[in-house]
Coordinates of C-alpha atoms in Angstrom, one line a residue:
X1 CA 3.4 8.7 25.0
X2 CA 0.3 9.3 22.9
X3 CA 2.3 10.8 20.0
X4 CA 2.5 8.0 17.5
X5 CA 4.2 5.5 19.7
X6 CA 2.8 2.2 21.0
X7 CA 1.1 2.3 24.3
X8 CA 2.6 0.6 27.3
X9 CA 3.0 -3.1 26.9
X10 CA 0.8 -5.6 28.7
X11 CA 3.8 -7.2 30.3
X12 CA 5.0 -3.9 31.8
X13 CA 1.6 -3.3 33.2
X14 CA 1.6 -6.7 34.8
X15 CA 4.9 -5.8 36.5
X16 CA 3.2 -2.8 38.1
X17 CA 4.7 0.0 36.0
X18 CA 1.5 1.8 35.1
X19 CA 2.0 5.5 36.0
X20 CA -0.1 6.6 39.0
X21 CA -1.7 9.4 37.0
X22 CA -2.9 6.9 34.4
X23 CA -4.2 4.6 37.1
X24 CA -6.2 7.4 38.6
X25 CA -7.7 8.2 35.2
X26 CA -8.6 4.6 34.7
X27 CA -10.2 4.4 38.1
X28 CA -12.2 7.6 37.4
X29 CA -13.4 6.1 34.2
X30 CA -14.6 3.0 35.9
X31 CA -16.3 4.9 38.6
X32 CA -18.2 7.2 36.2
X33 CA -19.8 4.6 34.0
X34 CA -20.0 0.8 33.4
X35 CA -17.4 -1.0 31.3
X36 CA -17.7 -1.1 27.6
X37 CA -19.5 -4.1 26.2
X38 CA -18.1 -6.1 23.3
X39 CA -20.1 -6.2 20.1
X40 CA -20.2 -9.6 18.4
X41 CA -21.3 -10.8 15.0
X42 CA -24.0 -13.0 16.5
X43 CA -25.8 -9.8 17.7
X44 CA -25.9 -8.5 14.1
X45 CA -26.9 -11.7 12.3
X46 CA -27.5 -10.4 8.8
X47 CA -24.1 -8.7 8.4
X48 CA -22.3 -11.1 10.6
X49 CA -23.6 -14.1 8.7
X50 CA -22.5 -12.6 5.4
X51 CA -19.0 -12.3 6.8
X52 CA -18.9 -15.8 8.2
X53 CA -20.1 -17.4 5.0
X54 CA -17.6 -15.6 2.9
X55 CA -14.8 -16.3 5.3
X56 CA -15.7 -20.0 5.2
X57 CA -15.5 -19.8 1.4
X58 CA -12.1 -18.2 1.7
X59 CA -10.9 -21.0 4.0
X60 CA -12.2 -23.7 1.7
X61 CA -10.6 -22.1 -1.4
X62 CA -8.2 -24.6 -3.0
X63 CA -8.2 -26.6 0.3
X64 CA -5.6 -24.2 1.7
X65 CA -7.4 -23.1 4.9
X66 CA -6.8 -19.4 4.2
X67 CA -7.6 -17.1 7.1
X68 CA -8.0 -13.4 7.3
X69 CA -6.1 -11.4 9.9
X70 CA -7.2 -7.8 9.9
X71 CA -7.8 -4.6 11.8
X72 CA -9.6 -1.3 11.0
X73 CA -7.7 1.9 11.4
X74 CA -10.1 4.7 12.4
X75 CA -9.9 8.5 12.5
X76 CA -12.5 10.4 14.4
X77 CA -13.2 13.8 15.8
X78 CA -14.1 15.1 19.2
X79 CA -16.6 18.0 19.4
X80 CA -18.0 20.1 22.2
X81 CA -21.4 18.9 23.3
X82 CA -22.9 22.4 23.0
X83 CA -22.1 24.4 19.8
X84 CA -20.6 21.6 17.8
X85 CA -17.1 23.0 17.8
X86 CA -13.8 21.0 17.7
X87 CA -12.7 20.0 21.2
X88 CA -9.2 21.1 20.4
X89 CA -7.4 22.8 17.5
X90 CA -4.0 23.1 15.9
X91 CA -2.1 21.1 13.3
X92 CA 0.4 19.7 15.7
X93 CA 0.2 16.0 14.7
X94 CA 2.3 13.7 17.0
X95 CA 3.2 16.6 19.3
X96 CA 2.9 15.9 23.0
X97 CA 1.3 19.3 23.8
X98 CA -1.5 18.5 21.4
X99 CA -1.9 15.0 22.8
X100 CA -2.0 16.3 26.4
X101 CA -5.3 18.1 25.6
X102 CA -7.1 14.8 25.3
X103 CA -4.8 12.5 27.3
X104 CA -7.5 11.7 29.9
X105 CA -9.9 10.7 27.2
X106 CA -7.4 8.5 25.5
X107 CA -6.2 6.7 28.6
X108 CA -9.8 6.0 29.8
X109 CA -10.7 4.7 26.3
X110 CA -7.7 2.4 26.3
X111 CA -8.7 1.0 29.7
X112 CA -12.3 0.4 28.5
X113 CA -11.1 -1.3 25.2
X114 CA -8.7 -3.5 27.0
X115 CA -11.5 -4.7 29.3
X116 CA -13.5 -5.5 26.1
X117 CA -10.7 -7.6 24.6
X118 CA -9.2 -5.0 22.2
X119 CA -5.5 -4.2 22.4
X120 CA -4.7 -0.5 21.6
X121 CA -1.4 -0.1 19.7
X122 CA -1.1 3.7 19.0
X123 CA -2.9 6.9 19.9
X124 CA -2.2 10.3 18.3
X125 CA -3.8 13.6 17.2
X126 CA -4.2 13.9 13.5
X127 CA -4.1 16.9 11.1
X128 CA -7.7 18.0 11.6
X129 CA -9.2 20.1 14.4
X130 CA -10.4 17.7 17.1
X131 CA -9.2 14.7 15.1
X132 CA -7.6 11.6 16.6
X133 CA -6.3 8.3 15.2
X134 CA -6.2 5.2 17.4
X135 CA -5.0 1.9 16.0
X136 CA -5.6 -1.6 17.5
X137 CA -4.1 -5.0 17.1
X138 CA -5.4 -7.3 14.4
X139 CA -7.9 -10.2 14.9
X140 CA -8.9 -13.3 13.0
X141 CA -11.8 -13.2 10.6
X142 CA -15.1 -11.7 11.7
X143 CA -13.6 -10.8 15.1
X144 CA -11.9 -7.9 13.2
X145 CA -15.3 -6.4 12.4
X146 CA -16.4 -7.1 16.0
X147 CA -13.4 -5.1 17.2
X148 CA -14.2 -2.2 14.8
X149 CA -17.8 -2.0 15.9
X150 CA -16.9 -2.3 19.6
X151 CA -14.2 0.4 19.1
X152 CA -16.6 2.9 17.6
X153 CA -19.2 2.5 20.3
X154 CA -16.6 2.7 23.1
X155 CA -15.2 5.9 21.6
X156 CA -18.6 7.5 21.7
X157 CA -19.4 6.3 25.2
X158 CA -16.2 7.5 26.7
X159 CA -16.4 10.8 24.9
X160 CA -19.8 11.3 26.6
X161 CA -18.2 10.6 30.0
X162 CA -15.8 13.4 29.3
X163 CA -18.5 15.9 28.3
X164 CA -17.8 15.7 24.6
X165 CA -19.3 14.2 21.5
X166 CA -17.3 11.8 19.2
X167 CA -18.1 11.5 15.5
X168 CA -16.9 9.3 12.7
X169 CA -18.6 11.6 10.1
X170 CA -16.2 12.2 7.2
X171 CA -15.8 15.9 7.6
X172 CA -17.9 17.1 10.6
X173 CA -16.7 20.7 10.8
X174 CA -15.8 21.9 7.3
X175 CA -15.5 20.5 3.8
X176 CA -12.0 22.0 3.5
X177 CA -10.6 20.1 6.5
X178 CA -9.1 16.6 6.6
X179 CA -11.4 13.7 6.4
X180 CA -11.9 10.8 8.8
X181 CA -10.8 7.6 7.1
X182 CA -11.4 4.0 8.1
X183 CA -8.5 2.2 6.4
X184 CA -8.6 -1.6 6.6
X185 CA -5.4 -3.5 7.1
X186 CA -5.3 -7.2 6.4
X187 CA -3.3 -10.3 5.4
X188 CA -4.1 -13.9 4.5
X189 CA -2.6 -16.8 6.4
X190 CA -2.5 -20.6 5.8
X191 CA -1.2 -23.7 7.5
X192 CA 2.4 -24.5 6.5
X193 CA 2.4 -27.0 3.7
X194 CA -1.1 -26.1 2.5
X195 CA 0.1 -24.5 -0.7
X196 CA 2.2 -27.6 -1.6
X197 CA -0.7 -29.9 -0.8
X198 CA -3.2 -27.9 -3.0
X199 CA -0.8 -27.1 -5.8
X200 CA -2.5 -23.8 -6.3
X201 CA -0.8 -20.4 -6.8
X202 CA 2.5 -21.7 -5.3
X203 CA 5.4 -19.6 -4.2
X204 CA 8.6 -19.8 -2.2
X205 CA 9.7 -17.9 0.9
X206 CA 6.4 -17.2 2.6
X207 CA 6.6 -15.4 6.0
X208 CA 6.4 -17.8 8.9
X209 CA 4.5 -16.3 11.8
X210 CA 5.2 -16.4 15.5
X211 CA 2.7 -15.8 18.3
X212 CA 1.7 -12.2 18.7
X213 CA 0.1 -10.2 21.5
X214 CA -3.4 -9.6 20.2
X215 CA -7.0 -10.6 20.4
X216 CA -9.1 -13.7 19.9
X217 CA -10.3 -16.0 17.3
X218 CA -13.8 -15.9 15.8
X219 CA -14.1 -19.6 16.5
X220 CA -14.2 -18.9 20.2
X221 CA -10.5 -18.7 21.1
X222 CA -9.3 -15.8 23.2
X223 CA -6.3 -14.3 24.9
X224 CA -4.5 -13.3 21.8
X225 CA -4.1 -14.4 18.2
X226 CA -1.3 -16.7 17.3
X227 CA 0.1 -17.3 13.8
X228 CA 2.5 -20.1 14.9
X229 CA 2.3 -22.9 12.4
X230 CA 0.9 -20.6 9.8
X231 CA 2.6 -18.6 7.0
X232 CA 1.6 -15.4 5.3
X233 CA 0.0 -16.4 2.0
X234 CA 0.4 -12.9 0.6
X235 CA 4.1 -12.9 0.8
X236 CA 6.8 -14.1 -1.6
X237 CA 10.4 -12.8 -0.9
X238 CA 11.4 -13.2 -4.6
X239 CA 8.3 -11.6 -6.1
X240 CA 7.9 -7.9 -7.1
X241 CA 6.5 -5.9 -4.2
X242 CA 6.8 -9.0 -2.1
X243 CA 3.4 -10.3 -3.3
X244 CA 2.8 -14.0 -3.9
X245 CA 0.7 -15.1 -7.0
X246 CA -2.2 -15.6 -4.6
X247 CA -1.7 -12.1 -3.2
X248 CA -1.6 -10.6 -6.6
X249 CA -4.8 -12.3 -7.7
X250 CA -6.6 -11.3 -4.5
X251 CA -5.5 -7.7 -5.0
X252 CA -6.5 -7.8 -8.6
X253 CA -10.0 -8.9 -7.6
X254 CA -10.3 -5.9 -5.2
X255 CA -9.3 -3.5 -7.9
X256 CA -11.7 -5.1 -10.4
X257 CA -14.6 -4.6 -8.0
X258 CA -13.5 -1.2 -6.7
X259 CA -16.4 0.7 -8.1
X260 CA -18.9 -1.6 -6.4
X261 CA -16.8 -1.7 -3.2
X262 CA -16.9 2.1 -3.1
X263 CA -20.7 2.0 -2.5
X264 CA -20.0 0.2 0.8
X265 CA -16.8 2.0 1.7
X266 CA -18.4 5.4 1.2
X267 CA -22.0 4.7 2.3
X268 CA -23.2 8.4 2.7
X269 CA -22.9 11.5 0.5
X270 CA -20.5 13.3 2.8
X271 CA -18.0 10.4 2.5
X272 CA -17.2 11.6 -1.0
X273 CA -15.8 14.8 0.3
X274 CA -12.7 13.0 1.5
X275 CA -11.6 11.9 -2.0
X276 CA -8.4 13.5 -3.1
X277 CA -5.0 13.9 -1.6
X278 CA -4.6 10.9 0.7
X279 CA -8.0 9.4 -0.1
X280 CA -8.1 7.4 -3.3
X281 CA -10.1 8.4 -6.4
X282 CA -9.0 5.5 -8.7
X283 CA -8.7 1.7 -8.5
X284 CA -4.9 1.6 -8.2
X285 CA -2.3 0.0 -6.0
X286 CA 1.2 0.8 -5.0
X287 CA 4.1 -0.2 -2.7
X288 CA 3.9 2.2 0.3
X289 CA 1.7 4.5 -1.8
X290 CA -0.7 6.6 0.3
X291 CA -2.4 7.8 -2.8
X292 CA -3.5 4.4 -4.1
X293 CA -6.7 2.6 -3.3
X294 CA -4.7 -0.3 -1.9
X295 CA -1.3 0.3 -0.3
X296 CA 1.1 -2.7 -0.2
X297 CA 3.1 -2.8 3.0
X298 CA 6.0 -5.3 3.3
X299 CA 8.1 -3.8 6.1
X300 CA 11.8 -2.8 5.9
X301 CA 13.0 -6.4 5.9
X302 CA 10.4 -7.6 3.3
X303 CA 9.2 -10.3 5.7
X304 CA 6.1 -8.4 6.9
X305 CA 3.5 -8.2 4.1
X306 CA 0.0 -6.9 4.4
X307 CA -2.4 -4.8 2.4
X308 CA -4.1 -1.5 3.4
X309 CA -7.5 -0.9 1.8
X310 CA -7.6 2.9 1.9
X311 CA -11.0 3.3 0.3
X312 CA -13.3 3.1 3.4
X313 CA -14.4 6.2 5.2
X314 CA -14.8 6.0 9.0
X315 CA -18.5 5.9 8.4
X316 CA -18.3 2.5 6.6
X317 CA -19.8 -0.6 8.3
X318 CA -16.9 -2.9 9.1
X319 CA -18.9 -6.1 8.6
X320 CA -19.9 -5.0 5.1
X321 CA -16.3 -4.0 4.3
X322 CA -15.0 -7.4 5.3
X323 CA -17.7 -9.3 3.4
X324 CA -17.1 -7.2 0.2
X325 CA -13.3 -7.3 0.5
X326 CA -13.3 -11.1 0.8
X327 CA -15.9 -11.6 -2.0
X328 CA -13.8 -9.4 -4.4
X329 CA -10.6 -11.1 -3.5
X330 CA -12.1 -14.6 -3.9
X331 CA -13.3 -13.6 -7.4
X332 CA -9.8 -12.5 -8.3
X333 CA -8.3 -15.8 -7.2
X334 CA -11.0 -18.0 -8.8
X335 CA -10.7 -16.2 -12.1
X336 CA -6.9 -15.9 -11.9
X337 CA -7.1 -12.1 -12.5
X338 CA -3.8 -10.4 -13.5
X339 CA -2.7 -7.5 -11.4
X340 CA -2.2 -4.3 -13.4
X341 CA 1.0 -2.2 -12.9
X342 CA 1.2 -0.1 -9.8
X343 CA 0.1 3.5 -9.9
X344 CA 2.7 5.8 -11.5
X345 CA 3.4 8.7 -9.0
X346 CA 5.0 10.8 -11.8
X347 CA 1.8 10.9 -13.8
X348 CA -0.8 11.4 -11.0
X349 CA -3.5 13.9 -11.3
X350 CA -5.3 15.7 -8.5
X351 CA -6.1 13.2 -5.7
X352 CA -4.0 10.5 -7.2
X353 CA -5.6 9.9 -10.6
X354 CA -3.7 7.1 -12.3
X355 CA -1.6 7.7 -15.3
X356 CA -2.0 4.0 -16.2
X357 CA -5.7 4.2 -16.5
X358 CA -6.9 2.9 -13.2
X359 CA -10.7 2.8 -13.2
X360 CA -12.4 5.5 -11.2
X361 CA -13.3 4.0 -7.8
X362 CA -16.0 6.5 -6.9
X363 CA -19.6 5.6 -8.0
X364 CA -21.9 8.0 -9.7
X365 CA -23.3 9.4 -6.5
X366 CA -19.9 10.9 -5.6
X367 CA -18.8 12.4 -9.0
X368 CA -19.4 16.0 -7.8
X369 CA -17.5 15.4 -4.6
X370 CA -14.4 13.5 -5.7
X371 CA -12.8 16.8 -6.9
X372 CA -13.2 18.4 -3.4
X373 CA -10.1 19.5 -1.5
X374 CA -8.8 18.0 1.6
X375 CA -7.4 14.6 2.4
X376 CA -6.7 12.6 5.5
X377 CA -3.8 11.3 7.5
X378 CA -2.0 8.0 7.8

């Protein structure tokens, strides 16, 4: 199903359970155009190098070998090639009849992404006309930005094969419609025992990680990421919101630098039209809070802990987002910044303005737009 559920597992496909209709769609996609090519940081040296250097600093911090595991979460819109109209309409998010309108495109895209080393997890229509959200498995370090860039290019190429145009523009059809977000999900991992060896920002009960189905390592590894022998450095089962001292300091750094981050997360004027409702306007955080700039997710059991930076629009450059995110978090850890209280939902203003005085995240260029209506999903 395309409606919010994970796509077929790789093991089931290997067993020959791919539906015939899906196989035909995949064959048609291969016949109509060449396979998607993977984008790698070494092909964008300036931005890629900035990512690599900051990730090296993160790994060296306190001698703990910290590593970033991350994935971008994009929304985009499909439009008719002539006339610039939404390819489909209707608010039926997660409904099969809505998803069926673009099932061929989605299956062909997944086939292309898999060939490029990107594992699709979910595919579903969103609230806006012509709007889709497709999520992918996380990758280590700069490979997460490679995945994001490859994804965006593949979306556009496959849309062309189906006679449509794909756009990641914030609000391509109307200022009143939902916006296209580019949320960035991430966690920090370290070798088991690293915290004890360094003596820095210690905590108990970190999540130990098994191997996962996913994509490769920026150091050249492939065939899936594996967190075996590592533990989630953000997680502390005994701490409020499940965040370790390191996680709280890293998050505090992001919030402290949110106004500067906003310039990279919202690189064009139309990006500011998404602020309000589910797109943040203030530098706040909260547990499972979709109105905050950073949403803390720890799962039902409390063992899974990662952060969702909800500031980026779909137009943001993933390499710059990774670099800025790591730089801000590192500053928070190095200065030992204290995390402010979470956003108070009972006192929020329009678009999630913080009752506890969270600093405005939007820079001066977006002041006129942050009060605009319309949000985004997920």
